[in-house]
Amino acid sequence: MKKLTPTLLCAALLLPSTPAGATESVIAETFSAFSRCDAGFFENLQANASAWEAHAVLNRSTNASWIAVPDRYEDKKNTIALKDPPAVAGVTLSSYFDEFTDMERMGQYLFWGFIADGSPDHVAKQLAPLLDHPESLRKLGPMHARAEIWEDGKWTTSFGRSGTVPGTRKLERVFLLEPHGANQTRVSCSLQGAVDATVLGAIRPDIPVAEYPAPEQELGFADVTVPAAVVEAVSNPLLAPKFSRLTYTYTSINDQKPSSITVELVAQGDLIHRTEIYSRNFSVQRLMKANLIQLKSKMEGSLGGRVLLTDTISANFPANWNEGQVLRFNSSGRYAPIKARDKAMDTSATCTIGTRFPASEIFASLPGDAIRLSCDYGDRQSTDAFIEDLGVTLTLDSTSGRGRSVDRVTALEIVR
């Protein structure tokens, strides 16, 4: 048994319900309950609160206790350091985290657990005797995981049948050890997918009913209207469409496997309705100005979700297409229907006008000139071409933290 430090010894002496010599065994007992990824962890924290209060602030209900984080919905507030970090099976637990993310039609994602010192391989080996069903833990590259799916009223090991986004119809539970920073491991339980009030009530007694996800309300793309002030702010004859319908296919070439996307543009007055077709089951609709400034969007198909609506925008358009002129816009958007914890989605861009070149260099049948635009979105930069004869912008390449991609138009059809 690990020798108690003076700090832990003093804490133990102040907690008569947990004898000093039993502290490590109590921590191990709680961790074993945690590895089941059910309500037992929170019930055990309640039973052994006197030992855990030496390491973290606990909140309590009638039958459960939990380690409180400032805000499980905020990346920078969902983790807290443990005081006098406890050790379990020779592994030091330095922090506790509690994360809740709403991924719309991809499902709800909850992660809770500990940051442990050591690599995933080392931590998995040390903790194996304490884990629930250690034989189900699988090594997946640098990670170790035990995955289950809820079916027929019970949890069933799901290796070989998972690997896809659970969405809102499938519920998965995973016990996971994964690398975290330099020689640390995230040891987590997770619920993924069709997480609802019944699931949370059974497994996460620490989450109040007021925070349970509400049933999804579906709104169609056409059901959400862009504010008249936003439409007026982007009204400019310099960027008006000069076609009825434009359909093109382009290949996006990057470090991954090249992908082919078909885009249909339909002029709607001064704006453009854009449909991106990625597969038979997935597409994206957008309302755009010149195929450059987005006013609203919605994913359709198996991963469809809410409508992202631009509700405020300011734009400064150039007087002409002379080299060196600048186009700027700042916009703020939100999802509809709105949810209690939604935050504004802000976008800012500065596009500098460059040289003219024959539009036929982009695709042989394109008439007239293309005008190069160098656009900076802060976290992404792109090179675009404004096709003067059509009043539409096409992306040539883009660079972000994910790398650089180059778009090549492979087919194009214009209906005037």
XYZ file of C-alpha atoms in Angstrom:
416
model
C 0.000 0.000 0.000
C 1.244 3.479 -0.880
C 2.565 5.442 2.118
C 0.334 8.383 3.044
C 1.831 11.834 2.571
C 1.630 14.243 5.562
C -1.137 16.159 3.821
C -3.246 13.070 3.224
C -2.524 11.824 6.740
C -3.821 15.078 8.250
C -6.900 14.935 6.064
C -7.573 11.369 7.134
C -7.236 12.256 10.821
C -9.891 14.919 10.382
C -12.285 12.411 8.792
C -13.091 9.781 11.425
C -15.533 7.940 9.141
C -12.634 6.980 6.871
C -9.632 5.540 8.766
C -6.240 6.644 7.411
C -5.253 3.137 6.391
C -8.456 2.695 4.397
C -8.219 5.853 2.274
C -6.612 4.217 -0.758
C -8.997 1.269 -0.678
C -11.961 3.682 -0.586
C -10.602 5.601 -3.588
C -10.081 2.300 -5.401
C -13.630 1.208 -4.555
C -15.036 4.429 -6.005
C -12.910 4.121 -9.121
C -14.123 0.575 -9.663
C -17.707 1.853 -9.438
C -16.821 4.637 -11.886
C -15.546 2.092 -14.451
C -19.079 0.669 -14.777
C -20.171 3.991 -16.290
C -23.495 4.080 -14.462
C -25.113 5.787 -11.478
C -23.097 3.588 -9.106
C -20.172 6.023 -9.317
C -22.231 8.899 -7.946
C -23.840 6.707 -5.286
C -20.378 5.552 -4.188
C -19.159 9.150 -3.990
C -22.076 9.763 -1.631
C -21.173 6.785 0.546
C -17.483 7.752 0.630
C -17.888 11.516 0.618
C -15.658 11.997 3.672
C -12.666 10.555 1.794
C -13.316 12.409 -1.471
C -13.884 15.791 0.129
C -10.154 15.873 0.841
C -9.639 16.051 -2.931
C -12.612 17.910 -4.421
C -15.732 19.918 -3.656
C -18.759 17.620 -3.769
C -22.340 18.588 -4.520
C -25.075 16.332 -3.148
C -28.620 15.207 -3.685
C -30.567 12.668 -1.644
C -28.868 9.571 -3.061
C -25.831 10.825 -4.950
C -22.798 13.092 -4.782
C -20.665 14.430 -7.596
C -17.484 16.381 -8.180
C -18.536 19.864 -9.235
C -16.974 21.568 -12.271
C -17.692 25.248 -13.053
C -19.574 24.530 -16.294
C -19.835 21.196 -18.109
C -20.805 23.006 -21.333
C -17.667 25.198 -21.564
C -14.336 23.782 -22.775
C -12.297 25.927 -20.393
C -14.556 25.360 -17.404
C -15.377 21.645 -17.506
C -12.217 20.397 -15.749
C -10.938 20.930 -12.211
C -7.674 19.916 -10.553
C -7.980 17.504 -7.644
C -6.466 18.617 -4.341
C -3.680 16.412 -2.986
C -4.181 14.177 -6.044
C -5.250 10.701 -4.929
C -3.633 7.531 -6.197
C -5.439 4.393 -7.251
C -3.562 1.172 -8.047
C -0.374 3.207 -8.297
C -1.883 5.727 -10.737
C -2.246 9.376 -9.700
C -5.525 11.076 -10.598
C -4.708 14.750 -11.158
C -8.016 16.173 -12.474
C -11.715 15.461 -12.982
C -13.717 16.518 -16.048
C -17.404 16.605 -16.941
C -18.353 17.493 -20.532
C -21.727 17.762 -22.301
C -21.951 18.587 -26.023
C -25.061 18.803 -28.186
C -24.111 17.662 -31.717
C -27.603 18.147 -33.142
C -28.566 15.203 -35.380
C -25.264 13.473 -34.600
C -26.499 13.039 -31.053
C -25.666 14.142 -27.516
C -22.147 13.492 -26.206
C -21.302 13.277 -22.500
C -17.829 12.519 -21.117
C -16.898 12.354 -17.436
C -13.826 11.001 -15.717
C -10.241 11.598 -14.643
C -6.909 12.756 -16.019
C -4.371 10.170 -14.871
C -0.580 10.306 -14.893
C 1.083 7.877 -17.278
C 0.503 6.529 -20.787
C -2.727 4.704 -21.738
C -0.852 1.390 -21.866
C 0.579 1.895 -18.382
C -2.691 3.153 -16.897
C -4.699 0.311 -18.468
C -2.301 -2.280 -17.032
C -2.332 -0.774 -13.547
C -6.091 -0.286 -13.366
C -7.135 -3.590 -14.969
C -7.808 -5.369 -11.628
C -10.287 -2.623 -10.670
C -12.175 -2.353 -13.954
C -15.631 -3.635 -14.714
C -15.313 -6.375 -17.378
C -11.587 -5.829 -18.063
C -11.726 -8.628 -20.652
C -13.869 -6.352 -22.840
C -11.252 -3.600 -22.928
C -9.714 -3.470 -26.417
C -6.521 -1.745 -27.526
C -7.217 0.522 -30.501
C -3.934 2.108 -31.548
C -2.825 4.317 -28.621
C -6.254 3.997 -26.943
C -8.026 1.352 -24.890
C -11.817 1.143 -25.033
C -14.814 -0.888 -23.902
C -17.808 -0.027 -26.086
C -21.429 -1.021 -25.537
C -24.701 -0.405 -27.329
C -28.163 -0.287 -25.756
C -30.474 -2.799 -27.411
C -33.312 -5.026 -26.267
C -33.306 -3.354 -22.858
C -29.669 -4.097 -21.987
C -26.090 -3.053 -22.677
C -24.289 -5.290 -25.157
C -20.619 -5.175 -26.191
C -20.558 -3.513 -29.581
C -17.069 -4.052 -31.016
C -17.322 -4.866 -34.699
C -20.715 -3.156 -35.023
C -19.830 0.418 -34.149
C -17.552 2.892 -35.949
C -20.391 5.116 -37.168
C -21.936 8.256 -35.729
C -24.737 7.073 -33.384
C -27.076 9.924 -34.297
C -30.368 10.306 -32.450
C -31.599 6.714 -32.761
C -28.707 4.710 -31.323
C -27.268 4.911 -27.797
C -23.669 3.970 -27.073
C -21.706 3.814 -23.831
C -17.904 3.763 -23.871
C -15.209 3.408 -21.236
C -12.139 4.978 -22.780
C -8.451 5.519 -22.048
C -6.805 7.900 -24.503
C -3.605 9.989 -24.632
C -3.773 13.425 -23.044
C -0.853 15.831 -23.319
C 2.583 14.685 -22.254
C 2.441 11.271 -20.596
C -1.106 11.568 -19.270
C -4.305 9.655 -19.980
C -7.959 10.700 -20.151
C -9.891 7.947 -18.391
C -13.507 8.586 -19.272
C -17.002 7.228 -19.393
C -19.188 8.478 -22.198
C -22.761 8.400 -23.391
C -23.157 9.047 -27.109
C -26.117 9.431 -29.416
C -29.735 9.058 -28.342
C -29.292 10.475 -24.851
C -32.650 11.505 -23.393
C -34.285 12.165 -20.037
C -34.710 8.461 -19.269
C -31.031 7.715 -19.906
C -29.791 10.667 -17.876
C -32.131 9.896 -14.997
C -30.768 6.345 -14.813
C -27.040 7.007 -15.331
C -26.293 10.666 -14.482
C -28.109 11.635 -11.260
C -25.789 14.649 -11.019
C -27.428 16.389 -14.006
C -30.558 18.397 -13.087
C -33.775 17.845 -15.004
C -33.649 21.441 -16.264
C -30.533 20.532 -18.285
C -32.005 17.468 -19.992
C -31.998 17.823 -23.806
C -35.353 18.895 -25.187
C -36.978 16.853 -27.977
C -35.690 18.035 -31.337
C -37.987 20.437 -33.171
C -37.641 20.285 -36.935
C -37.702 23.408 -39.086
C -37.357 23.323 -42.844
C -34.907 25.560 -44.681
C -37.761 27.597 -46.145
C -39.439 27.969 -42.738
C -36.720 30.334 -41.493
C -36.738 33.850 -42.955
C -33.642 35.999 -43.203
C -34.283 39.416 -41.607
C -35.036 42.148 -44.139
C -32.232 44.287 -42.674
C -29.695 41.533 -43.462
C -30.909 41.222 -47.057
C -30.749 44.995 -47.442
C -27.220 45.153 -45.982
C -25.835 42.850 -48.697
C -27.801 44.357 -51.584
C -25.296 45.490 -54.207
C -25.579 45.388 -58.018
C -21.859 44.660 -58.344
C -22.490 41.147 -56.977
C -25.918 40.442 -58.508
C -26.345 37.071 -60.280
C -26.499 37.118 -64.100
C -27.853 33.610 -64.598
C -30.971 31.600 -63.853
C -29.317 28.326 -62.851
C -25.707 27.210 -62.592
C -24.672 23.634 -61.845
C -21.083 22.585 -61.402
C -19.079 19.702 -59.970
C -15.689 20.147 -58.383
C -13.077 17.876 -56.856
C -11.535 18.982 -53.588
C -7.928 17.808 -53.398
C -6.202 17.756 -50.009
C -4.169 15.452 -47.758
C -7.138 13.116 -47.483
C -8.891 11.167 -50.221
C -10.120 13.597 -52.936
C -13.869 14.180 -52.798
C -16.289 15.200 -55.542
C -19.152 17.600 -54.746
C -21.949 18.831 -57.009
C -23.282 22.346 -56.445
C -26.563 23.727 -57.789
C -27.017 27.526 -57.763
C -30.405 29.091 -58.452
C -30.793 32.873 -58.653
C -33.406 34.292 -56.272
C -33.535 37.990 -57.037
C -30.322 39.525 -55.751
C -29.366 36.323 -53.883
C -28.444 32.738 -54.714
C -29.930 29.518 -53.349
C -27.090 26.988 -53.151
C -27.428 23.214 -52.749
C -24.310 21.130 -52.117
C -24.816 17.446 -52.877
C -22.335 15.172 -51.090
C -24.191 11.882 -51.417
C -27.676 10.484 -51.946
C -28.299 10.827 -48.209
C -26.579 14.090 -47.369
C -26.708 17.616 -48.749
C -26.442 21.224 -47.517
C -28.684 24.141 -48.462
C -27.487 27.750 -48.242
C -28.800 31.192 -49.118
C -25.842 33.233 -50.365
C -24.791 36.576 -51.720
C -22.655 35.985 -54.842
C -21.835 32.497 -53.528
C -19.518 34.284 -51.073
C -21.529 35.598 -48.085
C -23.824 33.135 -46.289
C -27.197 34.286 -44.954
C -28.548 30.914 -43.791
C -27.745 27.200 -44.088
C -29.082 23.772 -43.167
C -27.780 20.223 -43.395
C -30.257 17.783 -44.887
C -30.446 13.997 -44.716
C -29.194 11.573 -42.078
C -27.180 14.279 -40.305
C -29.655 17.095 -40.860
C -30.097 19.669 -38.128
C -31.320 23.139 -37.330
C -31.108 26.159 -39.609
C -28.123 28.462 -39.048
C -29.436 31.984 -39.605
C -27.499 35.221 -40.016
C -29.460 37.748 -37.981
C -27.090 40.736 -38.140
C -24.509 41.762 -40.734
C -22.505 44.788 -41.800
C -20.828 44.873 -45.205
C -18.542 47.276 -47.068
C -18.484 46.620 -50.805
C -15.903 48.018 -53.235
C -16.965 50.649 -55.742
C -15.432 48.611 -58.570
C -13.271 45.573 -59.279
C -9.985 47.468 -59.445
C -6.987 45.675 -57.991
C -6.370 46.544 -54.339
C -10.009 47.324 -53.510
C -11.346 45.543 -50.410
C -14.648 43.833 -49.569
C -15.393 43.355 -45.857
C -18.242 41.905 -43.871
C -18.970 41.012 -40.242
C -21.924 38.831 -39.374
C -23.497 37.157 -36.367
C -25.759 34.123 -36.586
C -27.757 31.700 -34.455
C -29.493 28.385 -34.868
C -33.254 28.116 -35.283
C -35.096 26.925 -33.336
C -32.930 28.491 -30.644
C -31.853 26.522 -27.561
C -31.150 27.838 -24.085
C -27.357 27.465 -24.261
C -26.879 28.600 -27.856
C -24.181 31.173 -28.502
C -23.810 33.614 -31.351
C -21.856 32.349 -34.379
C -19.669 35.249 -35.498
C -17.946 35.527 -38.890
C -15.621 38.231 -40.174
C -13.956 38.366 -43.573
C -11.714 40.679 -45.546
C -11.368 39.984 -49.270
C -8.731 41.876 -51.242
C -9.253 42.209 -54.994
C -6.397 40.911 -57.109
C -5.638 40.503 -60.793
C -7.925 39.603 -63.669
C -7.428 36.429 -65.672
C -9.465 34.478 -68.253
C -12.336 32.615 -66.581
C -11.677 29.780 -69.036
C -8.608 28.915 -66.932
C -11.054 27.686 -64.277
C -13.283 25.828 -66.762
C -13.072 25.951 -70.530
C -16.662 27.104 -71.192
C -16.651 29.983 -68.699
C -16.838 33.321 -70.538
C -15.101 36.623 -69.823
C -12.818 37.494 -66.926
C -12.338 36.046 -63.475
C -11.200 38.394 -60.718
C -8.976 36.932 -58.040
C -10.041 37.478 -54.417
C -7.779 36.794 -51.432
C -10.096 36.297 -48.438
C -9.104 36.123 -44.777
C -11.640 34.709 -42.308
C -9.271 34.675 -39.334
C -9.085 30.905 -38.859
C -9.247 30.218 -42.593
C -7.876 31.803 -45.749
C -9.106 31.224 -49.278
C -8.410 32.205 -52.845
C -11.628 32.806 -54.769
C -12.514 33.941 -58.267
C -15.427 36.258 -59.051
C -16.780 35.327 -62.511
C -17.769 38.747 -63.810
C -20.021 37.510 -66.621
C -22.107 35.442 -64.148
C -21.952 37.499 -60.944
C -20.828 34.517 -58.893
C -17.781 33.499 -56.856
C -16.010 30.130 -57.081
C -13.434 28.933 -54.545
C -10.033 27.964 -55.944
C -8.257 26.900 -52.748
C -8.474 27.257 -48.969
C -6.126 26.859 -46.019
C -6.980 26.261 -42.357
C -5.714 24.347 -39.350
C -6.765 21.166 -41.168
C -4.408 21.870 -44.054
C -4.778 23.140 -47.602
C -7.295 22.022 -50.211
C -7.456 22.871 -53.908
C -10.783 22.851 -55.784
C -10.889 21.859 -59.453
C -14.116 22.338 -61.458
C -14.740 19.188 -63.528
C -18.203 19.909 -65.000
C -20.308 23.035 -65.436
C -23.666 23.941 -66.978
C -25.197 27.429 -67.232
C -28.846 28.321 -67.791
C -29.275 32.018 -68.479
